Coordinates of C-alpha atoms and ligand atoms in Angstrom, one line a residue:
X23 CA 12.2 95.8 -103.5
X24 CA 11.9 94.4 -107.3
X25 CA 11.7 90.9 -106.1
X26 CA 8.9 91.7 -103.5
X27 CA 5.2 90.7 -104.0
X28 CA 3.2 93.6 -105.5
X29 CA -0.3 95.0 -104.7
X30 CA -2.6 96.8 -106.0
X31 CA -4.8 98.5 -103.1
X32 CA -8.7 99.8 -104.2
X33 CA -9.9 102.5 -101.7
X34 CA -13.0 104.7 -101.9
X35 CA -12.5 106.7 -98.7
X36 CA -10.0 107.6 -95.8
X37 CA -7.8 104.9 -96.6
X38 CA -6.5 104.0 -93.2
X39 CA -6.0 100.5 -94.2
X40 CA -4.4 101.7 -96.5
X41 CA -1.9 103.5 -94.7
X42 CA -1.5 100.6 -92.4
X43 CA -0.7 98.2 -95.4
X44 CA 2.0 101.0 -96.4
X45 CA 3.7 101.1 -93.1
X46 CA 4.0 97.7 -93.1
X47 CA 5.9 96.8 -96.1
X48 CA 9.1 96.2 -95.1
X49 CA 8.1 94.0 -91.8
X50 CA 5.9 91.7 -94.3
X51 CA 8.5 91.8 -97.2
X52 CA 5.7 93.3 -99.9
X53 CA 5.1 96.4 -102.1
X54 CA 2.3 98.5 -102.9
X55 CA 2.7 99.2 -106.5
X56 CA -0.3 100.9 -107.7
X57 CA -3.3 102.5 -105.7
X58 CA -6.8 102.7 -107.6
X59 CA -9.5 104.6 -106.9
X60 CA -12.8 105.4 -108.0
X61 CA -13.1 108.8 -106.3
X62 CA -10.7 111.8 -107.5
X63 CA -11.6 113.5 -104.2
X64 CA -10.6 110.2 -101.9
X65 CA -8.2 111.7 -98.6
X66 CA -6.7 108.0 -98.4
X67 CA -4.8 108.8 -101.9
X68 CA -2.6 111.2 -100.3
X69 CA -1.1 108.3 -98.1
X70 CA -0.2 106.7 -101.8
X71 CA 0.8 110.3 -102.8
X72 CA 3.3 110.8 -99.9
X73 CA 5.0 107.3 -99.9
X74 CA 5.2 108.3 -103.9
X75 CA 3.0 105.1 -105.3
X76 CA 1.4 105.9 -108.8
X77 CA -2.4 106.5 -108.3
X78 CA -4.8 105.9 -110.6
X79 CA -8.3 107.5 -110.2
X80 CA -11.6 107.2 -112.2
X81 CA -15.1 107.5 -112.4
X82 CA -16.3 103.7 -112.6
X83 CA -20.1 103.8 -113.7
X84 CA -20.0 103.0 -117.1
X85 CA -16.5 103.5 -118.4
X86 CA -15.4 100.0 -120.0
X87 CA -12.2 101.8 -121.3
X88 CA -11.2 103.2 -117.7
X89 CA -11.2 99.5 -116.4
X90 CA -9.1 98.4 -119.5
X91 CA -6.8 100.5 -118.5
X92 CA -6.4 100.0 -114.7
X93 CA -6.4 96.5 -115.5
X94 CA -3.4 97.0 -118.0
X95 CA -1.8 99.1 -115.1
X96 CA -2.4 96.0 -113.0
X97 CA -0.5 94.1 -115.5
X98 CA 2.3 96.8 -116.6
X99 CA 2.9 97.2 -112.5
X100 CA 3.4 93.4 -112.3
X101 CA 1.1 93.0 -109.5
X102 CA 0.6 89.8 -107.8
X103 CA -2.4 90.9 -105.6
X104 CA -5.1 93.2 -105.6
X105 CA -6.5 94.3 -102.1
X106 CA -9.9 95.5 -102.2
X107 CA -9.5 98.2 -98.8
X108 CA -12.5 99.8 -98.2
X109 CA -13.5 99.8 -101.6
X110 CA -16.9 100.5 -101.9
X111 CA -18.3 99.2 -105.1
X112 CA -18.8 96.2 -107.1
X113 CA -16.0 95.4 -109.6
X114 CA -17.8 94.1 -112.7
X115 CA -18.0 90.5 -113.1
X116 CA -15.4 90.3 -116.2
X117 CA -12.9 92.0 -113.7
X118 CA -12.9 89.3 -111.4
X119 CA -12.4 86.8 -113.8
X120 CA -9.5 88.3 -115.4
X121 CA -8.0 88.2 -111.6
X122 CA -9.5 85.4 -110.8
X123 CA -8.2 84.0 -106.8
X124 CA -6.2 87.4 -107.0
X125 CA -8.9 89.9 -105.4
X126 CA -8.9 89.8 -101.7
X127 CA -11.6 92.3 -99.8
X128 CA -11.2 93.7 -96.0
X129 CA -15.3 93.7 -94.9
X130 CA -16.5 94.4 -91.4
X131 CA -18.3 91.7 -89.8
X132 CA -18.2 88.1 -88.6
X133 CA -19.2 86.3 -92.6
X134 CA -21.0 85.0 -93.4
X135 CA -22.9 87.7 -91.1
X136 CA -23.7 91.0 -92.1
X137 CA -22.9 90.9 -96.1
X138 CA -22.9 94.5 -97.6
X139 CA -23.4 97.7 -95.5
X140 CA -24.2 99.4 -92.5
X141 CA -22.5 96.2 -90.4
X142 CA -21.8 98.1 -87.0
X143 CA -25.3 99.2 -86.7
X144 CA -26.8 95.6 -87.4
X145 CA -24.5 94.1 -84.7
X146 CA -26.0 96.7 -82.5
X147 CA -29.1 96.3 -83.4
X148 CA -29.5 92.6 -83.0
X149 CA -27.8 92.4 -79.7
X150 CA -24.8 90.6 -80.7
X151 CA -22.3 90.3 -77.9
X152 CA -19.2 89.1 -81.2
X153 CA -18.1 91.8 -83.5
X154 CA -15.5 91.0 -85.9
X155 CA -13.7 91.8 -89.6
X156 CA -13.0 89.4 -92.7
X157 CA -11.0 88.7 -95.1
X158 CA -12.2 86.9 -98.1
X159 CA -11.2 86.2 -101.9
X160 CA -13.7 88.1 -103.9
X161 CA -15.8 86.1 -106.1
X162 CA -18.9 87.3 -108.0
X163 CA -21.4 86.9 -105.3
X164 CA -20.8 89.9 -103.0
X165 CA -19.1 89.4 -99.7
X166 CA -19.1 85.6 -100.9
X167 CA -15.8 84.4 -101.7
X168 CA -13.6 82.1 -99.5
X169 CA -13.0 83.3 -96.0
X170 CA -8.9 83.6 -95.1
X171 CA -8.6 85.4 -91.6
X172 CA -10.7 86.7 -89.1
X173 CA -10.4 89.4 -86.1
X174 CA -13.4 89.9 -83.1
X175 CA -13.9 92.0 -80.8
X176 CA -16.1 92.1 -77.9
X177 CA -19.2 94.4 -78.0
X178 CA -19.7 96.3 -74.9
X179 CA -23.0 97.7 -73.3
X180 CA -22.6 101.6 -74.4
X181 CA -21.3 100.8 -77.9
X182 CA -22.8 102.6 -80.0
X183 CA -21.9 101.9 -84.0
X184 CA -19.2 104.9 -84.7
X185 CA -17.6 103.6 -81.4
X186 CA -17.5 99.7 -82.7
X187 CA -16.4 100.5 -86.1
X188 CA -13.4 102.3 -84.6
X189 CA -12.3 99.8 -81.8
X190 CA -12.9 97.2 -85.0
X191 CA -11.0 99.6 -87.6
X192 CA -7.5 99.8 -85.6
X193 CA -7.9 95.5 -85.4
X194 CA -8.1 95.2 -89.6
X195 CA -5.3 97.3 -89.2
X196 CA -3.3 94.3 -88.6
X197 CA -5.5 92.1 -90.1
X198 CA -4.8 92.9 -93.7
X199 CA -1.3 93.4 -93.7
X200 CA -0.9 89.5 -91.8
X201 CA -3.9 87.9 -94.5
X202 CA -1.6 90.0 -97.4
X203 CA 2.1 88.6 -95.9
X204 CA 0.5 84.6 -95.6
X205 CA -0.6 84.6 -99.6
X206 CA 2.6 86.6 -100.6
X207 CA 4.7 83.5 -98.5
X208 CA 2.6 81.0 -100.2
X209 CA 1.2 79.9 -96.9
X210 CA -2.5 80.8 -98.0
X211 CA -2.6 79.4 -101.6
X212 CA -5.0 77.9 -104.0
X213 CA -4.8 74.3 -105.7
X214 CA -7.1 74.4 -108.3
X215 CA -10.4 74.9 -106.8
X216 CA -9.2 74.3 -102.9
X217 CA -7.4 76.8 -100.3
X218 CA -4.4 75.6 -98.1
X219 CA -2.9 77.0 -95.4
X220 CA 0.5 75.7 -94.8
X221 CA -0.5 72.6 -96.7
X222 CA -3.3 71.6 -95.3
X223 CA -7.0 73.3 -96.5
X224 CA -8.6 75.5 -95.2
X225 CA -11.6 75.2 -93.4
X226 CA -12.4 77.3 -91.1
X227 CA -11.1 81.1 -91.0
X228 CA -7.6 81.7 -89.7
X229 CA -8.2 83.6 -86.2
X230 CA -5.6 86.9 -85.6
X231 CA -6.5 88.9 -82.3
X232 CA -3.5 90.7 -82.5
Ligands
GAR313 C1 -13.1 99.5 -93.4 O1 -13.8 99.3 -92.1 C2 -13.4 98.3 -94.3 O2 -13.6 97.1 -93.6 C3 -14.8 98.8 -94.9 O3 -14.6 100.2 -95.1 C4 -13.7 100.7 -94.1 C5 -12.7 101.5 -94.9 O4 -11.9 102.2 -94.0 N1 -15.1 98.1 -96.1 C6 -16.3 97.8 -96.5 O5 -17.3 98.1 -95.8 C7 -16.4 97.0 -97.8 N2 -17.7 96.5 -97.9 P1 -10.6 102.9 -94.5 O6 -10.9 103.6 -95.8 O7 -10.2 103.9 -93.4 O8 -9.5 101.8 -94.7

């Protein structure tokens, strides 16, 4: 595995990207090095825990010398990637920009839709018949950074937001790992300030419905 490419997975929560990006290692030829995460008390660190990938955790209001540190554990782990997976705060703007085009975020809705939270229920609530997840390079305008992939699904009559978040959950489940394996080939890549995808750039989202 030493010659694999390395990530660094955020989570706040349950962490079932997480676990997804974990099974998947071996069929996308990467490694999850180091899991971070800013609550002690998250249940998705025990799917770190049991696969036996150090875990970092930390209280991240305030505490410049905690994110020195996870960003030397970043560095120490010789990670390539950092995968923001249900994540659920704002990395401080000097973070980014020590990492700059190596942040990606999993976020649940069509972007440039529905930036920030409560996603499901605004689909709902505005009668939209699309659903769908992104993934983006993180930049320092929230939910703003270059769209890579993108997954719908179809919103049906009786969804209500728990249901659509589910039936939308178990699609970024693939989603990640496939946006994770195209920038560890080199498929996805920057050239100084432009995104290809196998050479040509990128401009619109790459579709998986898988
Ligand atoms: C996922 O739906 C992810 O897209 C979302 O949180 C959930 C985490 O689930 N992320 C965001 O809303 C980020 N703004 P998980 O902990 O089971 O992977």
């Amino acid at each position: 595995m030493s010659n694999s490419f390395k990530l660094c997975v955020f989570i706040s929560g349950s962490g079932s990207n997480l676990d997804s990006i974990i099974k998947k290692q071996a069929l996308h030829n990467y490694e999850v090095a180091l899991v971070v995460s800013n609550k002690a008390g998250a249940k998705g660190l025990d799917f770190a825990k049991n696969a036996s990938i150090p875990v970092f955790t930390f209280n991240w209001d305030n505490n410049d010398k905690d994110l020195t540190f996870v960003q030397n554990q970043i560095k120490q782990h010789g990670c390539d990637l950092i995968v923001l997976a249900g994540f659920m705060r704002i990395l401080p703007k000097g973070f980014i920009s020590a990492f700059e085009n190596k942040i990606i975020n999993i976020h649940p809705s069509l972007l440039p839709k529905y930036k920030g939270l409560h996603t499901h229920q605004q689909v709902i609530d505005n009668k939209d018949k699309i659903h769908g997840a992104s993934v983006h390079f993180v930049n320092a305008e929230l939910d703003g950074g270059k769209i890579i992939t993108q997954t719908s699904i179809a919103v049906e009559n009786n969804d209500t937001a728990e249901t659509l978040g589910a039936r939308l959950l178990f699609r970024e489940h693939s989603l990640l790992p496939h946006t994770i394996a195209l920038i560890g080939q080199n498929r996805v890549q920057w050239q100084t300030n432009t995104l290809y995808f196998d050479h040509n750039k990128l401009i619109n989202p790459i579709i998986f419905n898988d």
